[in-house]
Coordinates of N, CA and C in Angstrom, one line a residue:
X1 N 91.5 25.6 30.3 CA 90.5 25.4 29.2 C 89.1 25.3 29.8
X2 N 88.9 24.7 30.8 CA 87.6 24.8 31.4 C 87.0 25.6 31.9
X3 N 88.0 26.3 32.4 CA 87.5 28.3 32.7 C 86.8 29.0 31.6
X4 N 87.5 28.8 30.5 CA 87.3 29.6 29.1 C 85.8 29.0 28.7
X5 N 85.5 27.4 28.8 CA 84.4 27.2 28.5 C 83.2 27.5 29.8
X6 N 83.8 27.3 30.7 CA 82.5 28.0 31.7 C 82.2 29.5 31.5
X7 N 83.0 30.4 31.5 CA 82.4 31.6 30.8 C 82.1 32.1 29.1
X8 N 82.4 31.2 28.3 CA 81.9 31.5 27.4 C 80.4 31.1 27.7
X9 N 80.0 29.8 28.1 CA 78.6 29.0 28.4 C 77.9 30.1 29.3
X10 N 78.5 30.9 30.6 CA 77.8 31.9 30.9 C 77.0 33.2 30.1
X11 N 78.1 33.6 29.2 CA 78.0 34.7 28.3 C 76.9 34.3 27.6
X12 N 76.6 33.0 26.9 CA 75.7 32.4 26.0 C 74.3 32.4 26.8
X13 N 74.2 32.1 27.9 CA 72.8 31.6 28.5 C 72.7 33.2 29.0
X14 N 73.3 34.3 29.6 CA 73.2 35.4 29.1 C 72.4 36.0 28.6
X15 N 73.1 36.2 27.3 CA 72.7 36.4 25.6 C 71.4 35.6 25.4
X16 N 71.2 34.1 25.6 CA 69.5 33.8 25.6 C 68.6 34.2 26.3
X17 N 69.0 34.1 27.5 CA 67.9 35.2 28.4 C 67.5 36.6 28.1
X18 N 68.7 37.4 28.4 CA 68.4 39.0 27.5 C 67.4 38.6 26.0
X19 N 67.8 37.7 25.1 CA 67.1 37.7 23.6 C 65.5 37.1 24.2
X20 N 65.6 36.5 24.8 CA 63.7 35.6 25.5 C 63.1 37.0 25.9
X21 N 63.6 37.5 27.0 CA 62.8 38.7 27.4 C 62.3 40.0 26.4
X22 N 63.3 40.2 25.2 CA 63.2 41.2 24.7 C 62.3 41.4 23.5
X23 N 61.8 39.8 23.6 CA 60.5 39.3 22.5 C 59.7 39.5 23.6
X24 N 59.1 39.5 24.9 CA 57.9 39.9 25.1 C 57.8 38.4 26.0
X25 N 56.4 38.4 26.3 CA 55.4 37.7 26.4 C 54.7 36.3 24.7
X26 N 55.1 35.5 25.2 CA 54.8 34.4 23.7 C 53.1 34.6 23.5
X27 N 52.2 34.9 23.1 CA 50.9 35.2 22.6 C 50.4 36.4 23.0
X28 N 51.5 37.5 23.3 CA 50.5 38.8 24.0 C 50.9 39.8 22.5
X29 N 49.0 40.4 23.2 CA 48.6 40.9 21.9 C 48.6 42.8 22.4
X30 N 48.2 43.3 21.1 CA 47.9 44.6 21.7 C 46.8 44.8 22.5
X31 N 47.1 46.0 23.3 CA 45.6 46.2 24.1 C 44.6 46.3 23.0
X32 N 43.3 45.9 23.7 CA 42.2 45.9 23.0 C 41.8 47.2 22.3
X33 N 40.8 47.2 21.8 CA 39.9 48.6 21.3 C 39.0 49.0 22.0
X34 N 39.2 50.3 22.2 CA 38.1 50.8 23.7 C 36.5 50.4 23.4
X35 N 36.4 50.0 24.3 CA 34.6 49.4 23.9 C 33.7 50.8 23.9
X36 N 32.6 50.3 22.8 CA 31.8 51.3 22.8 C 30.9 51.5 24.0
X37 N 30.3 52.3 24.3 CA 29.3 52.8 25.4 C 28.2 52.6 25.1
X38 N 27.5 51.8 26.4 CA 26.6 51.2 25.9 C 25.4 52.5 26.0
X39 N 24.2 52.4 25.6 CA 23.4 53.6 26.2 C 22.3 53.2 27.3
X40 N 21.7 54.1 27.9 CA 20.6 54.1 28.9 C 20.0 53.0 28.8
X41 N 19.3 52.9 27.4 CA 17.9 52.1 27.3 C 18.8 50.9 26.8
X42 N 20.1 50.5 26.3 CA 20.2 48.8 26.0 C 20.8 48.7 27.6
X43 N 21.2 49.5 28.4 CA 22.1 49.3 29.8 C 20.4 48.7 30.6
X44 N 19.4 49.5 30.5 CA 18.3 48.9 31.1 C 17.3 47.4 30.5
X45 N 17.5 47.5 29.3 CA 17.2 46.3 28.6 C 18.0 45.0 29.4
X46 N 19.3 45.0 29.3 CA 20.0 44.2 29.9 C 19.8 43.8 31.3
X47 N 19.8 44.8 32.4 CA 19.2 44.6 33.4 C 18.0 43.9 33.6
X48 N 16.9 44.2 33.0 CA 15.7 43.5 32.7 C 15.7 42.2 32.5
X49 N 16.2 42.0 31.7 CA 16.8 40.7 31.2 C 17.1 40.0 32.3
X50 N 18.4 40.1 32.7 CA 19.3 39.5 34.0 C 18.2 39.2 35.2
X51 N 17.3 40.8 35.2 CA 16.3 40.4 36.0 C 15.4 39.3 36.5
X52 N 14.9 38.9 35.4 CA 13.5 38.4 34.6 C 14.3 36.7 35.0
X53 N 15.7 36.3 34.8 CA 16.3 35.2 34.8 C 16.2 35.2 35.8
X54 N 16.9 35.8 36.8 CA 17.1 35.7 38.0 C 15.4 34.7 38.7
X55 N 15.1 35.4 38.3 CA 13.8 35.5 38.9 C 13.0 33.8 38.5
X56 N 13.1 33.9 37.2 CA 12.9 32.3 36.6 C 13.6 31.5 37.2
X57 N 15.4 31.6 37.3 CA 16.0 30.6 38.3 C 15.5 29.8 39.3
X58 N 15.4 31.2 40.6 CA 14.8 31.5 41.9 C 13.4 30.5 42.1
X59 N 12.1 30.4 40.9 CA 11.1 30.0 41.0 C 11.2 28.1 40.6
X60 N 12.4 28.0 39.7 CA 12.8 26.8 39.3 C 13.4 25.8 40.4
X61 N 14.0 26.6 41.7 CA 14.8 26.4 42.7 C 13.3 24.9 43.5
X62 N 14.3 23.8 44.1 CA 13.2 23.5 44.8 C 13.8 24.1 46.4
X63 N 12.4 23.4 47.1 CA 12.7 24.0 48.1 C 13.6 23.8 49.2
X64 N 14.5 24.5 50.0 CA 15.3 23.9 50.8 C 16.3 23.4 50.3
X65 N 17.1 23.8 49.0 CA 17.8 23.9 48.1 C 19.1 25.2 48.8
X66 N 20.1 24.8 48.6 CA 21.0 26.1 48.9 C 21.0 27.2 48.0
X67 N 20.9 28.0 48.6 CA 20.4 30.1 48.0 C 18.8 30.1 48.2
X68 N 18.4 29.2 48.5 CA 17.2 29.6 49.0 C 17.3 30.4 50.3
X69 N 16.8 31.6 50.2 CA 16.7 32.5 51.5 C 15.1 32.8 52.2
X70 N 15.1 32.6 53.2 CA 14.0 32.7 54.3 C 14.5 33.4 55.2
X71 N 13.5 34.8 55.6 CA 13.8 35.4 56.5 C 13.6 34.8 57.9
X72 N 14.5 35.0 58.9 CA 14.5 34.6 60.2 C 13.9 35.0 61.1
X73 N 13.0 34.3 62.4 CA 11.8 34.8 63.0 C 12.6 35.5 63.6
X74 N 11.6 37.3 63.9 CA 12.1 38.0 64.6 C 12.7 37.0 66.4
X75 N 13.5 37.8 67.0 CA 13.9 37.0 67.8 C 12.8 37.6 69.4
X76 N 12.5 36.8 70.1 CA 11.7 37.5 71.4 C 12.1 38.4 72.2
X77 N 11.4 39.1 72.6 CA 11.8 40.2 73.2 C 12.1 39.8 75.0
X78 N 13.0 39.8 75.8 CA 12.9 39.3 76.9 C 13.0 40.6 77.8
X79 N 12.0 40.1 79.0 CA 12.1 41.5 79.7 C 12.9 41.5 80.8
X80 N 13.1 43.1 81.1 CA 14.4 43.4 82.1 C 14.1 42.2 83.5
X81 N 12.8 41.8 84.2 CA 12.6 40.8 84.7 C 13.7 39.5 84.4
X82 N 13.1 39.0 83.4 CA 13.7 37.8 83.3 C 15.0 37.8 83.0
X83 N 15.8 39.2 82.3 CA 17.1 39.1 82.3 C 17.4 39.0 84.2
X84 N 17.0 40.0 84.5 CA 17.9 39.7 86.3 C 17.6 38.4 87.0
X85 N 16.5 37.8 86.9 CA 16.3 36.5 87.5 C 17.4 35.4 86.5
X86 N 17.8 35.7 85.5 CA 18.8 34.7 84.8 C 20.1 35.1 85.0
X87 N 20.3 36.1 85.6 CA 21.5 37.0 86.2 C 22.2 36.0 87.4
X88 N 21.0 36.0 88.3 CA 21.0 35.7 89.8 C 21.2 33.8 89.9
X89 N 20.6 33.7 88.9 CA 20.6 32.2 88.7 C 22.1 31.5 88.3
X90 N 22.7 32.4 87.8 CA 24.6 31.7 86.7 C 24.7 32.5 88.4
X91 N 24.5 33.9 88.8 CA 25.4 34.0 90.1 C 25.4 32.8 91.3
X92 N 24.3 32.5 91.7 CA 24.3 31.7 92.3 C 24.8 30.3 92.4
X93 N 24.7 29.9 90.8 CA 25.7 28.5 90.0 C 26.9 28.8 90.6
X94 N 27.0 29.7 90.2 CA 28.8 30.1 90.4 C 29.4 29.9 91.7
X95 N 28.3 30.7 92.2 CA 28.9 30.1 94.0 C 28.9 28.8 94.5
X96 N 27.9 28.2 94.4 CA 27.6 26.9 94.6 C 29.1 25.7 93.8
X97 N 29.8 26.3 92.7 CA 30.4 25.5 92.4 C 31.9 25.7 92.6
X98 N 32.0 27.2 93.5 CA 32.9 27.3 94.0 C 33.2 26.9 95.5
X99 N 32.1 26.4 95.7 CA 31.9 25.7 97.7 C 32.3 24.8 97.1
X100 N 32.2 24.2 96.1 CA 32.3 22.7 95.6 C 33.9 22.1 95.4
X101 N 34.5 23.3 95.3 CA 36.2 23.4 94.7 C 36.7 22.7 96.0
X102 N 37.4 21.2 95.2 CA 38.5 21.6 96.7 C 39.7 22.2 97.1
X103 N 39.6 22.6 97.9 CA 41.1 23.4 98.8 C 42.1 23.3 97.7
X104 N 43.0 24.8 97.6 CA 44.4 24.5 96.9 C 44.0 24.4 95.2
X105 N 42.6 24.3 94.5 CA 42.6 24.0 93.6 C 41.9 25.3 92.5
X106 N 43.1 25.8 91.6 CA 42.8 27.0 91.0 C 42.3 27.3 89.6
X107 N 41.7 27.9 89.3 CA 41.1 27.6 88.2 C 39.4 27.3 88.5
X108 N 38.8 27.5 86.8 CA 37.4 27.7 87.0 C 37.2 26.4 86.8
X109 N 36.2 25.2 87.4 CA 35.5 23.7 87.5 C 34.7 23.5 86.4
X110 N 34.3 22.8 86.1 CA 33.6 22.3 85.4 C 32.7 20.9 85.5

């Protein structure tokens, strides 16, 4: 008897699953209606627009405010000089802190 009801109970939840799926989606609609195209001059009007806000936001902004953007000072130009004299200077660190290592011990110091 209990066989018979565990597969009838199968066949049932089944049958409600297949019937759930075969209604769809619960609030889905048809696709939309193809939008109309906008033209040149309302496509640039709008832009304008967006513009002109933009722009009002931006001046509303205080300063030092995040999205506030400031260009960054170009950076210095360093000459082939001072790159090799800063070359010679980490070379020489480096040696000096390798005399410093004691014996047996591998790896870079700190």
């Amino acid at each position: 008897m209990k066989k018979v009801v565990l597969s009838v109970g199968v066949a049932l939840a089944q049958l409600f699953a297949v019937a759930a799926f075969a209604q769809g989606e619960v609030g889905a609609t048809k696709a939309p209606p193809p939008a109309k195209k906008a033209s040149p001059e309302d496509r640039a009007a709008a832009r304008a627009e967006r513009k002109a806000e933009g722009a009002a936001a931006i001046k509303q902004q205080p300063a030092g405010e995040v999205g506030a953007v400031k260009k960054a000072a170009p950076a210095a130009k360093v000459s082939a000089e001072d790159k090799a004299a800063a070359r010679a200077n980490r070379k020489a660190e480096g040696a000096a802190a390798i005399k410093q290592a004691p014996p047996g011990e591998v790896g870079p110091t700190k």
